[in-house]
DNA sequence: CACACGTGGAA
DNA sequence: TTTCCAAGTGT
């Protein structure tokens, strides 16, 4: 094959970033929190919040006792705040149903809110050393190039992606290999300008041997943000994050001029459980009034 | 399977 | 300035 596991593991041992959730004293809970925060969010923005969270809520039962509003406020502007709510719900499930211990098997992890195919395996591998394929966007890209010789990964397919990586796993140190493969995609085999001169598997890379062909799959849909409901919801939530007291609707009305879109977004936030209405008709983060 | 879901920094 | 993209999940 065109990707030697030991070469990658050696490179990782030598040059891996010193991230707090990778340290030997990090708990499984710390790993889980990091994985949720890192979903679609860069390491640099996660790190400071992760430290705050682990200091404030060192184990699942501690966070389980917090209100949803406290959790959403602590989440700050990491984005996709539904993740915070789901992590809170997962903490409550772990505290009450799993004796305050983060589960170590993929199927039990998958049953928790906010934990999908990637995160379940990431926790099983990185917190418990299990030999399971861990496939994120970095791994998909690195494997597409180094193994398949393509310019980039095609559309995701959980079943196929897991199988593609499963066959690469070494018998020993599979979890370290998985971390190394992710690291390779994150810092060397990047989406925009891969740093091939620094790549530990440059000599055997199928993409190099293939003449560095351009990506030829279906075009990737780029997400719009300006003007979307996502932006309006963010503005609405930002007001509530900044206040202790519930606010009147007139205060929320100031964040966006289009009344129809504004009301639709406020409604969807209520439906999603990210906002609550008080008995007197004002609005606040959930669980605090 | 395609789409909605936040946010901010770099190219 | 605009576009791209960053350790995905749920419906």
Short mmCIF file of C-alpha atoms (C1' of nucleotides) in Angstrom, two decimals:
data_model
loop_
_atom_site.label_atom_id
_atom_site.label_comp_id
_atom_site.label_asym_id
_atom_site.label_seq_id
_atom_site.Cartn_x
_atom_site.Cartn_y
_atom_site.Cartn_z
CA UNK A 1 0.00 0.00 0.00
CA UNK A 2 1.05 3.59 -0.36
CA UNK A 3 0.78 4.65 3.24
CA UNK A 4 3.13 3.08 5.75
CA UNK A 5 1.65 3.13 9.25
CA UNK A 6 4.94 3.11 11.13
CA UNK A 7 6.30 6.01 9.10
CA UNK A 8 3.25 8.05 10.02
CA UNK A 9 3.38 7.03 13.68
CA UNK A 10 7.06 7.99 13.90
CA UNK A 11 6.38 11.35 12.27
CA UNK A 12 3.52 11.96 14.70
CA UNK A 13 5.66 11.12 17.72
CA UNK A 14 8.17 13.64 16.47
CA UNK A 15 6.05 16.56 15.35
CA UNK A 16 2.51 16.34 16.72
CA UNK A 17 1.00 19.53 18.12
CA UNK A 18 0.87 19.60 21.89
CA UNK A 19 -2.89 19.83 22.31
CA UNK A 20 -4.35 19.57 25.84
CA UNK A 21 -6.83 16.82 24.97
CA UNK A 22 -3.95 14.68 23.70
CA UNK A 23 -2.04 14.70 26.98
CA UNK A 24 -1.88 11.52 28.99
CA UNK A 25 -3.58 13.16 31.96
CA UNK A 26 -6.64 14.12 29.92
CA UNK A 27 -9.76 12.21 30.90
CA UNK A 28 -12.22 10.53 28.53
CA UNK A 29 -14.63 13.32 29.42
CA UNK A 30 -12.02 15.86 28.32
CA UNK A 31 -11.61 14.02 25.04
CA UNK A 32 -15.37 13.95 24.48
CA UNK A 33 -15.73 17.66 25.17
CA UNK A 34 -12.91 18.43 22.76
CA UNK A 35 -14.42 16.31 19.98
CA UNK A 36 -17.80 18.03 20.23
CA UNK A 37 -16.23 21.48 20.27
CA UNK A 38 -13.99 20.65 17.32
CA UNK A 39 -16.90 19.72 15.06
CA UNK A 40 -16.64 22.29 12.27
CA UNK A 41 -14.64 24.61 14.52
CA UNK A 42 -10.88 25.37 14.34
CA UNK A 43 -8.50 24.26 17.11
CA UNK A 44 -7.41 27.82 17.89
CA UNK A 45 -10.93 28.86 18.85
CA UNK A 46 -11.67 25.70 20.80
CA UNK A 47 -8.62 25.60 23.05
CA UNK A 48 -9.41 28.47 25.47
CA UNK A 49 -13.07 27.45 25.84
CA UNK A 50 -12.09 23.82 26.40
CA UNK A 51 -9.86 24.85 29.33
CA UNK A 52 -12.69 26.86 30.87
CA UNK A 53 -15.13 24.00 30.53
CA UNK A 54 -12.87 21.33 32.02
CA UNK A 55 -12.02 23.58 34.96
CA UNK A 56 -15.66 24.42 35.58
CA UNK A 57 -17.16 20.99 34.80
CA UNK A 58 -14.42 18.38 35.38
CA UNK A 59 -16.81 15.45 35.00
CA UNK A 60 -20.16 14.74 33.33
CA UNK A 61 -22.19 14.94 36.54
CA UNK A 62 -20.85 18.45 37.17
CA UNK A 63 -22.09 19.72 33.83
CA UNK A 64 -25.32 17.78 34.21
CA UNK A 65 -26.20 20.04 37.14
CA UNK A 66 -25.73 23.25 35.18
CA UNK A 67 -28.67 24.91 33.43
CA UNK A 68 -28.93 24.95 29.66
CA UNK A 69 -28.51 28.72 29.77
CA UNK A 70 -25.25 28.46 31.70
CA UNK A 71 -23.94 25.96 29.18
CA UNK A 72 -24.98 28.10 26.21
CA UNK A 73 -23.36 31.17 27.74
CA UNK A 74 -20.14 29.26 28.40
CA UNK A 75 -20.21 28.00 24.82
CA UNK A 76 -19.92 31.63 23.78
CA UNK A 77 -19.35 32.16 20.08
CA UNK A 78 -17.97 28.75 19.16
CA UNK A 79 -20.88 28.40 16.74
CA UNK A 80 -23.55 25.76 16.19
CA UNK A 81 -24.86 26.13 19.77
CA UNK A 82 -27.04 23.06 19.40
CA UNK A 83 -23.82 21.18 20.07
CA UNK A 84 -23.68 22.67 23.55
CA UNK A 85 -27.23 21.57 24.30
CA UNK A 86 -26.55 18.07 23.04
CA UNK A 87 -23.32 17.81 25.03
CA UNK A 88 -25.26 18.88 28.11
CA UNK A 89 -27.86 16.18 27.43
CA UNK A 90 -25.09 13.65 26.86
CA UNK A 91 -23.52 14.62 30.18
CA UNK A 92 -26.84 14.01 31.93
CA UNK A 93 -27.21 10.62 30.27
CA UNK A 94 -23.66 9.64 31.18
CA UNK A 95 -24.15 10.78 34.77
CA UNK A 96 -27.44 8.97 35.30
CA UNK A 97 -27.18 5.95 33.05
CA UNK A 98 -23.45 5.23 32.90
CA UNK A 99 -22.29 5.92 36.44
CA UNK A 100 -20.59 9.16 35.38
CA UNK A 101 -18.18 7.24 33.13
CA UNK A 102 -17.90 8.08 29.42
CA UNK A 103 -18.78 4.85 27.55
CA UNK A 104 -15.91 3.08 25.80
CA UNK A 105 -17.72 1.25 23.04
CA UNK A 106 -18.86 2.72 19.76
CA UNK A 107 -22.49 1.61 19.87
CA UNK A 108 -23.13 3.02 23.32
CA UNK A 109 -21.46 6.28 22.35
CA UNK A 110 -23.54 6.48 19.17
CA UNK A 111 -26.70 6.38 21.28
CA UNK A 112 -25.75 9.64 23.01
CA UNK A 113 -27.03 12.97 21.64
CA UNK A 114 -24.63 14.86 19.39
CA UNK A 115 -22.35 11.85 18.92
CA UNK A 116 -22.25 10.47 15.40
CA UNK A 117 -20.05 8.15 13.35
CA UNK A 118 -16.94 10.28 13.70
CA UNK A 119 -17.16 11.33 17.35
CA UNK A 120 -18.10 7.88 18.66
CA UNK A 121 -14.99 6.37 17.10
CA UNK A 122 -12.77 9.30 18.01
CA UNK A 123 -13.66 8.85 21.69
CA UNK A 124 -13.29 5.06 21.54
CA UNK A 125 -9.87 5.43 19.92
CA UNK A 126 -8.37 8.51 21.56
CA UNK A 127 -9.77 8.07 25.06
CA UNK A 128 -9.69 4.28 25.24
CA UNK A 129 -7.12 3.18 22.66
CA UNK A 130 -9.52 1.07 20.66
CA UNK A 131 -8.68 -0.14 17.17
CA UNK A 132 -11.52 1.49 15.22
CA UNK A 133 -11.40 3.60 12.05
CA UNK A 134 -11.69 7.32 12.81
CA UNK A 135 -12.78 9.24 9.74
CA UNK A 136 -13.09 12.99 9.62
CA UNK A 137 -12.65 15.44 6.77
CA UNK A 138 -8.85 15.47 7.25
CA UNK A 139 -8.61 11.70 7.05
CA UNK A 140 -10.87 11.56 4.01
CA UNK A 141 -8.69 14.06 2.18
CA UNK A 142 -5.36 12.50 3.17
CA UNK A 143 -6.51 9.00 2.19
CA UNK A 144 -8.00 10.24 -1.07
CA UNK A 145 -4.61 11.64 -2.02
CA UNK A 146 -2.00 9.38 -0.45
CA UNK A 147 -3.84 6.10 -1.07
CA UNK A 148 -6.21 6.70 -3.96
CA UNK A 149 -4.18 9.26 -5.85
CA UNK A 150 -7.06 11.72 -6.23
CA UNK A 151 -6.87 15.49 -5.84
CA UNK A 152 -9.38 15.47 -3.01
CA UNK A 153 -12.01 13.31 -1.37
CA UNK A 154 -15.31 12.76 -3.14
CA UNK A 155 -18.70 13.09 -1.45
CA UNK A 156 -18.77 11.47 2.01
CA UNK A 157 -20.19 7.98 2.45
CA UNK A 158 -19.88 6.72 6.00
CA UNK A 159 -19.94 3.06 5.04
CA UNK A 160 -17.35 3.40 2.30
CA UNK A 161 -15.17 5.85 4.21
CA UNK A 162 -14.99 3.59 7.27
CA UNK A 163 -14.09 0.60 5.11
CA UNK A 164 -11.39 2.57 3.28
CA UNK A 165 -9.69 3.49 6.54
CA UNK A 166 -10.31 0.19 8.32
CA UNK A 167 -7.98 -1.61 5.93
CA UNK A 168 -5.19 0.86 6.70
CA UNK A 169 -5.22 0.31 10.47
CA UNK A 170 -2.12 -1.41 11.81
CA UNK A 171 -2.56 -4.25 14.30
CA UNK A 172 -0.73 -2.30 17.00
CA UNK A 173 -1.05 1.37 17.88
CA UNK A 174 -4.10 1.80 15.66
CA UNK A 175 -5.37 4.70 17.76
CA UNK A 176 -2.05 6.51 17.46
CA UNK A 177 -2.10 5.85 13.74
CA UNK A 178 -5.56 7.39 13.54
CA UNK A 179 -4.42 10.48 15.41
CA UNK A 180 -1.41 10.70 13.10
CA UNK A 181 -3.54 10.45 9.97
CA UNK A 182 -5.81 13.22 11.23
CA UNK A 183 -2.80 15.34 12.07
CA UNK A 184 -1.37 14.79 8.61
CA UNK A 185 -4.56 16.07 7.01
CA UNK A 186 -4.81 18.97 9.43
CA UNK A 187 -1.30 20.40 9.17
CA UNK A 188 0.36 18.96 6.03
CA UNK A 189 -2.15 17.50 3.58
CA UNK A 190 -4.40 20.54 3.84
CA UNK A 191 -7.32 21.50 1.63
CA UNK A 192 -5.90 24.66 0.10
CA UNK A 193 -2.12 24.48 -0.17
CA UNK A 194 -0.75 21.08 0.90
CA UNK A 195 2.77 21.28 2.31
CA UNK A 196 4.08 18.30 0.40
CA UNK A 197 7.70 19.28 1.05
CA UNK A 198 7.10 18.50 4.73
CA UNK A 199 5.10 15.33 4.18
CA UNK A 200 6.39 12.14 5.84
CA UNK A 201 4.82 9.94 3.15
CA UNK A 202 5.72 12.07 0.14
CA UNK A 203 7.74 9.30 -1.55
CA UNK A 204 4.88 6.83 -1.55
CA UNK A 205 2.00 9.27 -2.02
CA UNK A 206 -0.31 8.01 -4.77
CA UNK A 207 -1.28 11.57 -5.66
CA UNK A 208 2.36 12.49 -6.34
CA UNK A 209 3.01 9.28 -8.26
CA UNK A 210 -0.15 10.00 -10.22
CA UNK A 211 1.08 13.42 -11.33
CA UNK A 212 -0.98 15.46 -8.86
CA UNK A 213 -4.27 15.36 -10.79
CA UNK A 214 -6.85 18.02 -9.97
CA UNK A 215 -10.01 17.06 -8.09
CA UNK A 216 -12.46 15.72 -10.64
CA UNK A 217 -15.50 14.81 -8.53
CA UNK A 218 -18.75 16.74 -8.20
CA UNK A 219 -18.37 20.37 -7.15
CA UNK A 220 -18.57 20.97 -3.44
CA UNK A 221 -21.45 23.19 -2.39
CA UNK A 222 -20.17 26.26 -0.56
CA UNK A 223 -22.36 27.47 2.25
CA UNK A 224 -23.72 30.98 2.23
CA UNK A 225 -24.01 32.80 5.51
CA UNK A 226 -24.79 36.49 5.04
CA UNK A 227 -28.52 37.01 5.04
CA UNK A 228 -29.40 33.45 5.97
CA UNK A 229 -31.50 32.28 8.89
CA UNK A 230 -28.27 31.00 10.41
CA UNK A 231 -26.96 34.55 10.66
CA UNK A 232 -30.21 35.90 12.10
CA UNK A 233 -30.44 33.10 14.66
CA UNK A 234 -26.89 33.88 15.67
CA UNK A 235 -27.69 37.56 16.18
CA UNK A 236 -30.77 36.73 18.23
CA UNK A 237 -28.89 34.29 20.44
CA UNK A 238 -26.04 36.74 20.91
CA UNK A 239 -28.43 39.20 22.54
CA UNK A 240 -29.69 36.59 24.98
CA UNK A 241 -26.18 35.36 25.78
CA UNK A 242 -25.26 38.86 26.89
CA UNK A 243 -28.09 39.32 29.38
CA UNK A 244 -29.02 37.72 32.68
CA UNK A 245 -32.56 39.04 32.67
CA UNK A 246 -35.08 38.00 30.02
CA UNK A 247 -35.53 40.59 27.26
CA UNK A 248 -38.61 42.03 25.55
CA UNK A 249 -39.31 41.13 21.97
CA UNK A 250 -38.75 44.76 21.02
CA UNK A 251 -35.12 44.30 21.98
CA UNK A 252 -34.81 41.25 19.72
CA UNK A 253 -36.57 43.08 16.90
CA UNK A 254 -33.61 45.43 16.63
CA UNK A 255 -31.16 42.79 15.39
CA UNK A 256 -32.71 42.31 11.92
CA UNK A 257 -34.92 44.50 9.78
CA UNK A 258 -36.89 41.81 7.97
CA UNK A 259 -39.71 41.09 10.42
CA UNK A 260 -40.83 37.93 8.68
CA UNK A 261 -37.40 36.33 8.75
CA UNK A 262 -36.77 37.58 12.26
CA UNK A 263 -39.94 36.00 13.63
CA UNK A 264 -39.36 32.78 11.75
CA UNK A 265 -35.90 32.50 13.27
CA UNK A 266 -37.07 33.28 16.79
CA UNK A 267 -39.72 30.61 16.39
CA UNK A 268 -37.20 28.05 15.18
CA UNK A 269 -34.93 28.84 18.14
CA UNK A 270 -37.86 28.18 20.48
CA UNK A 271 -38.60 24.92 18.68
CA UNK A 272 -34.94 23.91 18.92
CA UNK A 273 -34.91 24.61 22.64
CA UNK A 274 -32.21 27.26 22.33
CA UNK A 275 -34.56 29.99 23.55
CA UNK A 276 -37.40 30.01 26.07
CA UNK A 277 -40.30 32.37 26.58
CA UNK A 278 -41.05 33.43 30.15
CA UNK A 279 -44.52 33.52 31.71
CA UNK A 280 -44.70 37.28 31.12
CA UNK A 281 -43.85 36.92 27.43
CA UNK A 282 -40.18 37.87 27.44
CA UNK A 283 -37.33 35.78 26.00
CA UNK A 284 -34.25 34.16 27.58
CA UNK A 285 -31.80 31.32 27.31
CA UNK A 286 -33.48 28.08 28.44
CA UNK A 287 -33.61 26.63 31.93
CA UNK A 288 -33.01 29.75 33.99
CA UNK A 289 -36.46 31.18 34.66
"C1'" DC B 1 -28.92 11.93 0.18
"C1'" DA B 2 -29.15 16.91 0.42
"C1'" DC B 3 -29.64 20.44 3.37
"C1'" DA B 4 -29.70 23.36 7.65
"C1'" DC B 5 -27.04 24.59 11.27
"C1'" DG B 6 -22.65 29.69 13.67
"C1'" DT B 7 -18.59 31.99 13.52
"C1'" DG B 8 -14.31 34.15 12.33
"C1'" DG B 9 -9.80 34.07 10.14
"C1'" DA B 10 -6.94 33.48 6.10
"C1'" DA B 11 -6.18 33.66 1.07
"C1'" DT C 1 -14.05 42.29 -0.95
"C1'" DT C 2 -15.44 37.73 -1.68
"C1'" DT C 3 -14.73 33.08 -1.11
"C1'" DC C 4 -13.21 29.20 1.25
"C1'" DC C 5 -13.02 26.38 4.99
"C1'" DA C 6 -12.56 24.46 10.07
"C1'" DA C 7 -11.78 17.10 14.29
"C1'" DG C 8 -19.95 16.70 11.89
"C1'" DT C 9 -24.75 15.62 13.31
"C1'" DG C 10 -29.61 15.11 12.66
"C1'" DT C 11 -33.48 15.07 9.76
#
